[in-house]
CSV table of C-alpha atoms in Angstrom, one decimal:
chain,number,residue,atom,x,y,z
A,124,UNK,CA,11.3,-49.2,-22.6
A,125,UNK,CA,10.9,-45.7,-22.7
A,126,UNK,CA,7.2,-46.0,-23.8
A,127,UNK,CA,6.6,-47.9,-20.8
A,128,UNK,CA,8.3,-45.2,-18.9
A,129,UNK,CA,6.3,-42.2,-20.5
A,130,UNK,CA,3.2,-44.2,-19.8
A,131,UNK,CA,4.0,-44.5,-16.0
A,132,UNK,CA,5.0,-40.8,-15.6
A,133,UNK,CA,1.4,-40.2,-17.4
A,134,UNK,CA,-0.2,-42.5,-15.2
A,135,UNK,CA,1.8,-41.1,-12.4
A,136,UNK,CA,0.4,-37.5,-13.3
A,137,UNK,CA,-2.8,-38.4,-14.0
A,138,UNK,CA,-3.3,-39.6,-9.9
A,139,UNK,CA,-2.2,-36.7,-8.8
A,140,UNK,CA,-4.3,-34.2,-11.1
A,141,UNK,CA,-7.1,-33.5,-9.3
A,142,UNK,CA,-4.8,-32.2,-6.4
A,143,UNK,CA,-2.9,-30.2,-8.6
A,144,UNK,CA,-6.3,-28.5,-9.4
A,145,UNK,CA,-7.6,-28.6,-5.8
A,146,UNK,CA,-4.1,-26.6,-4.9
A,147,UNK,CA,-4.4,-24.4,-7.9
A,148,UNK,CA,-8.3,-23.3,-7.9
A,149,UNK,CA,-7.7,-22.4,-4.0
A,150,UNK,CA,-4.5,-20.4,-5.1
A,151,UNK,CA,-5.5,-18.0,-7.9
A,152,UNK,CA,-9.7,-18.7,-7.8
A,153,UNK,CA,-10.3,-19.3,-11.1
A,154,UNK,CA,-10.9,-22.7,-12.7
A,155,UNK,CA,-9.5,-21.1,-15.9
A,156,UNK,CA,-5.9,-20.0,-14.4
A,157,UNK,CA,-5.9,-23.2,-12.7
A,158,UNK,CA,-6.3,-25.5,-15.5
A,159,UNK,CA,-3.5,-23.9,-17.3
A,160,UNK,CA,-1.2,-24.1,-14.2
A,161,UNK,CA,-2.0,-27.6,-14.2
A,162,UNK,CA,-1.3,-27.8,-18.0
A,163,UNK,CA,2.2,-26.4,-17.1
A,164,UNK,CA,2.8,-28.1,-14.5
A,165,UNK,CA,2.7,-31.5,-17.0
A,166,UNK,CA,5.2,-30.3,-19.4
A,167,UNK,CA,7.4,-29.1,-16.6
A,168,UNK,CA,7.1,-32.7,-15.2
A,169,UNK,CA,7.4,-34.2,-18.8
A,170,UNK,CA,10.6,-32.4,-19.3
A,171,UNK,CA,12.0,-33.2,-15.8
A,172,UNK,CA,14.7,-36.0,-14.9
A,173,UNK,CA,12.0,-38.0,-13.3
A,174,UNK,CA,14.3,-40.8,-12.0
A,175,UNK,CA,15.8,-38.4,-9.4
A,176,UNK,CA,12.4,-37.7,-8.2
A,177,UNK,CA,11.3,-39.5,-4.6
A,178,UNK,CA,8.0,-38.3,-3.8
A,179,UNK,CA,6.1,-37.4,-7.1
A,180,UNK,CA,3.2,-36.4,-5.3
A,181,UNK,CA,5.0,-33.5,-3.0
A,182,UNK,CA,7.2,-32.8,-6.4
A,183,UNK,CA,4.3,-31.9,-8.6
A,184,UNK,CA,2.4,-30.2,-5.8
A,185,UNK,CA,5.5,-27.9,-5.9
A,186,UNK,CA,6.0,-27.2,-9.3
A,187,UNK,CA,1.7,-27.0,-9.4
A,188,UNK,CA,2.2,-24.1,-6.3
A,189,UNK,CA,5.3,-22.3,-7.9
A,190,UNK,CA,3.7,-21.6,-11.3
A,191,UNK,CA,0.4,-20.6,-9.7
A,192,UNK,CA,2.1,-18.3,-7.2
A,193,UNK,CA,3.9,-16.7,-10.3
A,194,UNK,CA,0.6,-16.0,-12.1
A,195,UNK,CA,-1.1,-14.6,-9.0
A,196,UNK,CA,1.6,-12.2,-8.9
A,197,UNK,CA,1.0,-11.2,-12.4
A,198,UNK,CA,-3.1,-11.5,-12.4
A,199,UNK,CA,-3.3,-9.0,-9.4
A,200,UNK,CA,-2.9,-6.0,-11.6
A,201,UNK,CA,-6.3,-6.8,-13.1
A,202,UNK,CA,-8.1,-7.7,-10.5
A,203,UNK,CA,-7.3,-3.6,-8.8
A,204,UNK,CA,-8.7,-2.6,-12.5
A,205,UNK,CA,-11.8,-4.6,-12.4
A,206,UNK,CA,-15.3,-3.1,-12.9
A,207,UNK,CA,-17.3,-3.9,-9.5
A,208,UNK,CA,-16.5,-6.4,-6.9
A,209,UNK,CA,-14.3,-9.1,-8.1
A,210,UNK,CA,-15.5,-12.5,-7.4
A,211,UNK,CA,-14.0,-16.0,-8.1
A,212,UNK,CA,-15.2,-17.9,-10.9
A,213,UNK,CA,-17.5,-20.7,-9.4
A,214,UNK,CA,-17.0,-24.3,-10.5
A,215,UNK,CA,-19.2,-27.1,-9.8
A,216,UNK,CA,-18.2,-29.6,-6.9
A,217,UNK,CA,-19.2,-33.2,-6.0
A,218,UNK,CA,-20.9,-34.3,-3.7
A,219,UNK,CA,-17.6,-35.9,-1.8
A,220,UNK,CA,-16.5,-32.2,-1.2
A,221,UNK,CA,-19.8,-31.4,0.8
A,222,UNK,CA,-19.1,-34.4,3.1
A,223,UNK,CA,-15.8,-33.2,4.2
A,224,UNK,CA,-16.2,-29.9,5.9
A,225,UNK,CA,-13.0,-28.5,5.9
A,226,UNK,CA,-12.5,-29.3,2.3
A,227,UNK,CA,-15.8,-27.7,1.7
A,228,UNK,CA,-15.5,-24.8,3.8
A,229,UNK,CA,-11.6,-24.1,2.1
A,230,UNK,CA,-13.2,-23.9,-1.4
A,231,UNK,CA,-16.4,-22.1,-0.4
A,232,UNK,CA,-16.8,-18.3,-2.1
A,233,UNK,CA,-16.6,-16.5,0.8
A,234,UNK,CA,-12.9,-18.2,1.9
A,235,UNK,CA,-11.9,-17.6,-2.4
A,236,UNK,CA,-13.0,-13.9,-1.4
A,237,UNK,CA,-10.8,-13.5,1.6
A,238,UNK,CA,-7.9,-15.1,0.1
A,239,UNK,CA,-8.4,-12.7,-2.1
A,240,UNK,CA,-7.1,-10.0,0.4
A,241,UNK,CA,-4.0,-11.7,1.2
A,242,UNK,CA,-0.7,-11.2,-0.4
A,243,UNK,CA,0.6,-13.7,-3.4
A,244,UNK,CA,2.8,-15.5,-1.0
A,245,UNK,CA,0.4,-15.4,2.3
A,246,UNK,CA,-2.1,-17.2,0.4
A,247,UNK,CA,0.1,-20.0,-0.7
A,248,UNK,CA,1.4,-20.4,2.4
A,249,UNK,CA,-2.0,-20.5,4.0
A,250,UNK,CA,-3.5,-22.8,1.6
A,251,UNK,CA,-0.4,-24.9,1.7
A,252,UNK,CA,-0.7,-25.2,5.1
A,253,UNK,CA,-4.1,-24.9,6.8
A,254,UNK,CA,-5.7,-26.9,4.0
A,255,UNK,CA,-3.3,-29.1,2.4
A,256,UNK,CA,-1.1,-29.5,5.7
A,257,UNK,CA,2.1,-29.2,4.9
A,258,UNK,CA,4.8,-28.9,7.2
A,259,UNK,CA,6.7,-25.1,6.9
A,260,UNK,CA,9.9,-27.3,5.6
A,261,UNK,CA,7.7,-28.5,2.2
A,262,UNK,CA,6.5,-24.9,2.0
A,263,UNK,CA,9.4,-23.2,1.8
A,264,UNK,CA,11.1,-25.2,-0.8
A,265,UNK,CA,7.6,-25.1,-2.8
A,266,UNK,CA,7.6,-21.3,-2.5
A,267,UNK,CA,11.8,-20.8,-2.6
A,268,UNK,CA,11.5,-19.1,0.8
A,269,UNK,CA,13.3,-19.7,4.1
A,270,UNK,CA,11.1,-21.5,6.6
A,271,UNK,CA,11.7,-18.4,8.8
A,272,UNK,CA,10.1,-16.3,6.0
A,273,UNK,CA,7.2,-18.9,5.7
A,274,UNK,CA,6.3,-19.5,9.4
A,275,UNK,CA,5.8,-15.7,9.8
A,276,UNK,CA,4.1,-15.9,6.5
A,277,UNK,CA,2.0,-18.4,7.8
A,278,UNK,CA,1.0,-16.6,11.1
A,279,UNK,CA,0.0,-13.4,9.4
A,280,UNK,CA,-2.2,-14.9,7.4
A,281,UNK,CA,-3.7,-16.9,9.9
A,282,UNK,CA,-5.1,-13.8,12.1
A,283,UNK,CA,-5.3,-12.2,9.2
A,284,UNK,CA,-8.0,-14.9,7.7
A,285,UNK,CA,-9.5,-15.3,11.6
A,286,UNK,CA,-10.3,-12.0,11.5
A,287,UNK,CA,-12.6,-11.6,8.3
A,288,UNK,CA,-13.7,-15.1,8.4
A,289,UNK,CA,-15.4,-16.3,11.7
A,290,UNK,CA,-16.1,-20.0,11.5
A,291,UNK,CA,-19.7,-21.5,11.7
A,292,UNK,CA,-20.9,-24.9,11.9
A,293,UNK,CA,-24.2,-24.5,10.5
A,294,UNK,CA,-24.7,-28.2,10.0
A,295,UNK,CA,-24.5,-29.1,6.1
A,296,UNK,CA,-28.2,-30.4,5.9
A,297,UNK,CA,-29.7,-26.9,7.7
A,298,UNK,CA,-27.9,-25.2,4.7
A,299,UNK,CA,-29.2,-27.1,2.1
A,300,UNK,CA,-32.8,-26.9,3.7
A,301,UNK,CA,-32.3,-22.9,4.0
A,302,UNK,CA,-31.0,-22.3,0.2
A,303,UNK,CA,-33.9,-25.1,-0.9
A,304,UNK,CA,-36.3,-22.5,0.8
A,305,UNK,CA,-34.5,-19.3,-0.7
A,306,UNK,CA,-34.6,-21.1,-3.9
A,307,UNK,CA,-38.4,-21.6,-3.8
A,308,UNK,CA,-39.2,-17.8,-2.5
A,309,UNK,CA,-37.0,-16.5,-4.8
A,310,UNK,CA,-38.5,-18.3,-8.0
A,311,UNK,CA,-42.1,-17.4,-6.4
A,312,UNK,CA,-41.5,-13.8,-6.1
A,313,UNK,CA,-42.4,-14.2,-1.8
A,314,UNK,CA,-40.6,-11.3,-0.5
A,315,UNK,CA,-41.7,-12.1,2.9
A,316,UNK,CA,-40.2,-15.5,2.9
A,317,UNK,CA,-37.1,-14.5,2.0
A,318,UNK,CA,-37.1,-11.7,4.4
A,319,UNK,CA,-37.5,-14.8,6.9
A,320,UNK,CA,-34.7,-16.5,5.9
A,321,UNK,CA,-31.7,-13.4,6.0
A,322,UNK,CA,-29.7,-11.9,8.5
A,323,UNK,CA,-30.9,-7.9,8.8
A,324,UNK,CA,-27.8,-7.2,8.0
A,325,UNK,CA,-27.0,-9.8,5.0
A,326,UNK,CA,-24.7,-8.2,2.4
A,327,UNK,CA,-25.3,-9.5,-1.8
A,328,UNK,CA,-22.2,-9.1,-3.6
A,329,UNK,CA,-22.5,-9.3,-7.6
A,330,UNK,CA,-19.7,-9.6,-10.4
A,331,UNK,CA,-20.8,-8.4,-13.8
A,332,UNK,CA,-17.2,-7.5,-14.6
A,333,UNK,CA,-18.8,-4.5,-16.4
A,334,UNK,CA,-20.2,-7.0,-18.8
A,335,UNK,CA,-23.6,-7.2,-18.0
A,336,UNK,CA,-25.4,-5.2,-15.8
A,337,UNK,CA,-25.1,-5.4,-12.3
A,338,UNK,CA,-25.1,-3.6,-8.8
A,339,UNK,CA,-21.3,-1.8,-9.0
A,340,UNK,CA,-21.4,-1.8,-4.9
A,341,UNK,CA,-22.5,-4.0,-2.5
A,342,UNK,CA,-26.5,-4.5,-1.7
A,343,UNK,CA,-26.8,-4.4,2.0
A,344,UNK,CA,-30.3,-5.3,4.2
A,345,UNK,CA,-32.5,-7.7,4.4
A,346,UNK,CA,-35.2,-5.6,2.9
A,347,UNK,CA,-33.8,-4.7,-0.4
A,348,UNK,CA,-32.0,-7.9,-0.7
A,349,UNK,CA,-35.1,-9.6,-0.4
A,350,UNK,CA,-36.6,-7.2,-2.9
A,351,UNK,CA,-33.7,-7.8,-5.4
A,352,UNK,CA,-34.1,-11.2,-5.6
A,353,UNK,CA,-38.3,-11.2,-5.6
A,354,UNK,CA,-37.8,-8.9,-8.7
A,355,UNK,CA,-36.0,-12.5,-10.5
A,356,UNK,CA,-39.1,-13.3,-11.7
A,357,UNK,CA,-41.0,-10.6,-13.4
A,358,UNK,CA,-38.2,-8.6,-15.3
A,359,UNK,CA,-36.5,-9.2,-18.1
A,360,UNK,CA,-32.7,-10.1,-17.7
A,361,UNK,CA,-29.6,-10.1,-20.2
A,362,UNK,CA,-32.0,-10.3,-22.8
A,363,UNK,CA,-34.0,-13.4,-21.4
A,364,UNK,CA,-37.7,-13.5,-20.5
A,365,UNK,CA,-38.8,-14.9,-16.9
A,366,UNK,CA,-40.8,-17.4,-18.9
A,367,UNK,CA,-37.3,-18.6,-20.9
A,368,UNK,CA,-35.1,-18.5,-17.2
A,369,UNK,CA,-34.6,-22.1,-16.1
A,370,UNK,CA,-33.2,-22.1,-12.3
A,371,UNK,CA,-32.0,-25.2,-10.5
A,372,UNK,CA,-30.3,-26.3,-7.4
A,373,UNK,CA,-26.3,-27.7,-7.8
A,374,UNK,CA,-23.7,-27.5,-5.9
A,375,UNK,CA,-21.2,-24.8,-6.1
A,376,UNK,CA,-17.7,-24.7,-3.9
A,377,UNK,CA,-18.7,-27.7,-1.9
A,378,UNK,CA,-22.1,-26.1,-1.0
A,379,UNK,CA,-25.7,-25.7,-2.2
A,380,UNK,CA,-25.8,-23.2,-4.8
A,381,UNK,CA,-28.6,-21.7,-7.4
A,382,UNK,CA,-27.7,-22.2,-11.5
A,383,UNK,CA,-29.6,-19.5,-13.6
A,384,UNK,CA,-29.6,-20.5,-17.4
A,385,UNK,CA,-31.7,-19.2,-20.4
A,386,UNK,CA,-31.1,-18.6,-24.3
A,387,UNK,CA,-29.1,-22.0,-24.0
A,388,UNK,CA,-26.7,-20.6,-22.2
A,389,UNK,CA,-25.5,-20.0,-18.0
A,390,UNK,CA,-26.5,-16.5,-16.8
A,391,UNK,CA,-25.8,-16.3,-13.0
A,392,UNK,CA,-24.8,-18.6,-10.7
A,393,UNK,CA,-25.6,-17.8,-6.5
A,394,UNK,CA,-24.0,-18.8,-3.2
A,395,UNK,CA,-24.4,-18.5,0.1
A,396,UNK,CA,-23.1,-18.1,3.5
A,397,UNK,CA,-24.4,-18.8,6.9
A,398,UNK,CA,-24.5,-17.9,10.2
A,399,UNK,CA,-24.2,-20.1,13.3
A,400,UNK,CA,-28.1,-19.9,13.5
A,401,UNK,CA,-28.5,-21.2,9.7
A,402,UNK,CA,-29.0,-17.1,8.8
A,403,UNK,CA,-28.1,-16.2,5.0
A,404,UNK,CA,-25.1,-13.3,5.8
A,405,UNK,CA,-23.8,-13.0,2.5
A,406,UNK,CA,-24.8,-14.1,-0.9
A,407,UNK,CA,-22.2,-14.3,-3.8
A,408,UNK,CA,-24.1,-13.9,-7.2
A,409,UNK,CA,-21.6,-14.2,-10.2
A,410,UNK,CA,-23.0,-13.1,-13.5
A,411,UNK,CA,-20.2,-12.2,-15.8
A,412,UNK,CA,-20.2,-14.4,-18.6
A,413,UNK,CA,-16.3,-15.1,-18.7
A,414,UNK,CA,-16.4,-16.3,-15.3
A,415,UNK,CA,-19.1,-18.5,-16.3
A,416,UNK,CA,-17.1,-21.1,-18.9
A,417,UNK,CA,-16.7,-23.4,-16.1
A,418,UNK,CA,-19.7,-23.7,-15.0
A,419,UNK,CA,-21.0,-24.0,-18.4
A,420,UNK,CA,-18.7,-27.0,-19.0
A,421,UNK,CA,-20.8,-29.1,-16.6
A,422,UNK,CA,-18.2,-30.6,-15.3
A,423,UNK,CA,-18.3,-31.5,-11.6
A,424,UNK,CA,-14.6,-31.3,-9.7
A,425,UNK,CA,-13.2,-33.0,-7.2
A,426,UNK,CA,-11.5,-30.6,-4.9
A,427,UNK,CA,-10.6,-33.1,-2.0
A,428,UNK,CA,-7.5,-31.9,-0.1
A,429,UNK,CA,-5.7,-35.7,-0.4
């Protein structure tokens, strides 16, 4: 019998993985962290007394939020100490993600970066309930706070996520068609295409991690944004010659996204964010190789909110 049982409790687990991920990734922004929250989130389940349990779903989205809100707390010391702007490590998304919006939108690198600003329990609370939709009552027992505590939570981060991150409905197939034509002027070297397809005041942000080399602030302009990526193709980078540099289209966080590999290995990947008029405002480049693993994996996840 209690084969049958351990099979049913995997089986049981196994449903609810991706989730557990989707909840994870949007909590600490790195597929890495994430995966290992998951991972302990299994053997707390494993070890658990499993016939008291009455909603495995909202009991493992708990235990997943608890253990991921106790290794934000102890990641954030690093992130202050890191080299350059700190980005989050990009995954690759299916194509389900793209069609729902809001899913899209709550895993795209520009939320991951505003998240980012919030404090260990804000952001919990904020994922847990603007994207996941929980009530306040399921919150607080997930986060061991009174729901006092995690309404007010809640509010804060709300204006505070409002204010840094207007919300535009560029229409998903304008985006694609906008980073399809980046994609081709930036592998052609056309400055003045590009040019055409930025905001004037469009901001590149670019993690090396102080592992490779890479712009320490952020590159602001249209001009010299352009210029940066025009340059992709004639200069040598991390050791790779434009000939060897293979660049394709994929997408990243639930929206179109440019892969740079060579040397048989990934070297950069590249995002974008839009205005209401289709603009390119900011562009996420992420280039240091530990940050990269997941990418490099291949493997596409599924970070539906369901």
């Amino acid at each position: 019998m209690t084969h049958l049982s351990e099979d049913r409790d995997q089986q049981v687990f196994h449903k609810h993985r991706n989730l557990l991920f989707s909840v994870a990734y949007r909590l600490l922004g790195t597929a890495a962290d994430a995966e290992d929250a998951v991972q302990d989130a299994w053997i707390k389940w494993s070890s658990a007394d499993r016939s008291q349990v009455a909603d495995p779903k909202a009991y493992l989205t708990r235990i997943v939020s608890n253990l991921a809100l106790e290794r934000l707390r102890s990641t954030r010391y690093k992130r202050e100490t890191y080299v350059g702007p700190w980005l989050p490590e990009p995954i690759l998304t299916s194509g389900d993600t793209a069609e729902a919006v809001t899913d899209a939108e709550s895993v795209s690198m520009a939320m991951l970066v505003v998240l980012e600003t919030l404090s260990p329990l804000e952001r919990a609370v904020f994922v847990l309930k603007e994207v996941f939709d929980f009530s306040h009552a399921e919150i607080a027992e997930a986060v061991e706070r009174s729901e006092a505590a995690v309404r007010q939570a809640a509010h804060r981060a709300r204006e505070h996520v409002r204010a840094r991150r207007p919300r535009f409905t560029t229409d998903r197939p304008r985006q694609r068609e906008v980073t399809e034509r980046f994609f081709a002027a930036a592998t052609g070297g056309d400055v003045n295409a590009l040019m055409e397809l930025l905001s004037p005041d469009v901001t590149l942000w670019t993690d090396g991690g102080g592992k490779v080399r890479q712009a320490l602030r952020p590159v602001v302009g249209a001009q010299t944004v352009a210029a940066w990526f025009a340059a992709i193709g004639t200069v040598t980078y991390q050791g790779v010659e434009p000939a060897d540099m293979n660049a394709e289209l994929v997408e990243i966080n639930g929206g179109p996204g440019m892969l740079f590999s060579g040397s048989g290995r990934v070297i950069a990947t590249v995002t974008f964010d839009f205005d209401a008029d289709g603009r390119i405002t900011s562009i996420h480049n992420v280039a240091n190789p530990d940050k990269l693993q997941a990418v490099a994996d291949g493997t596409a996840h599924d970070v539906g909110t369901r």
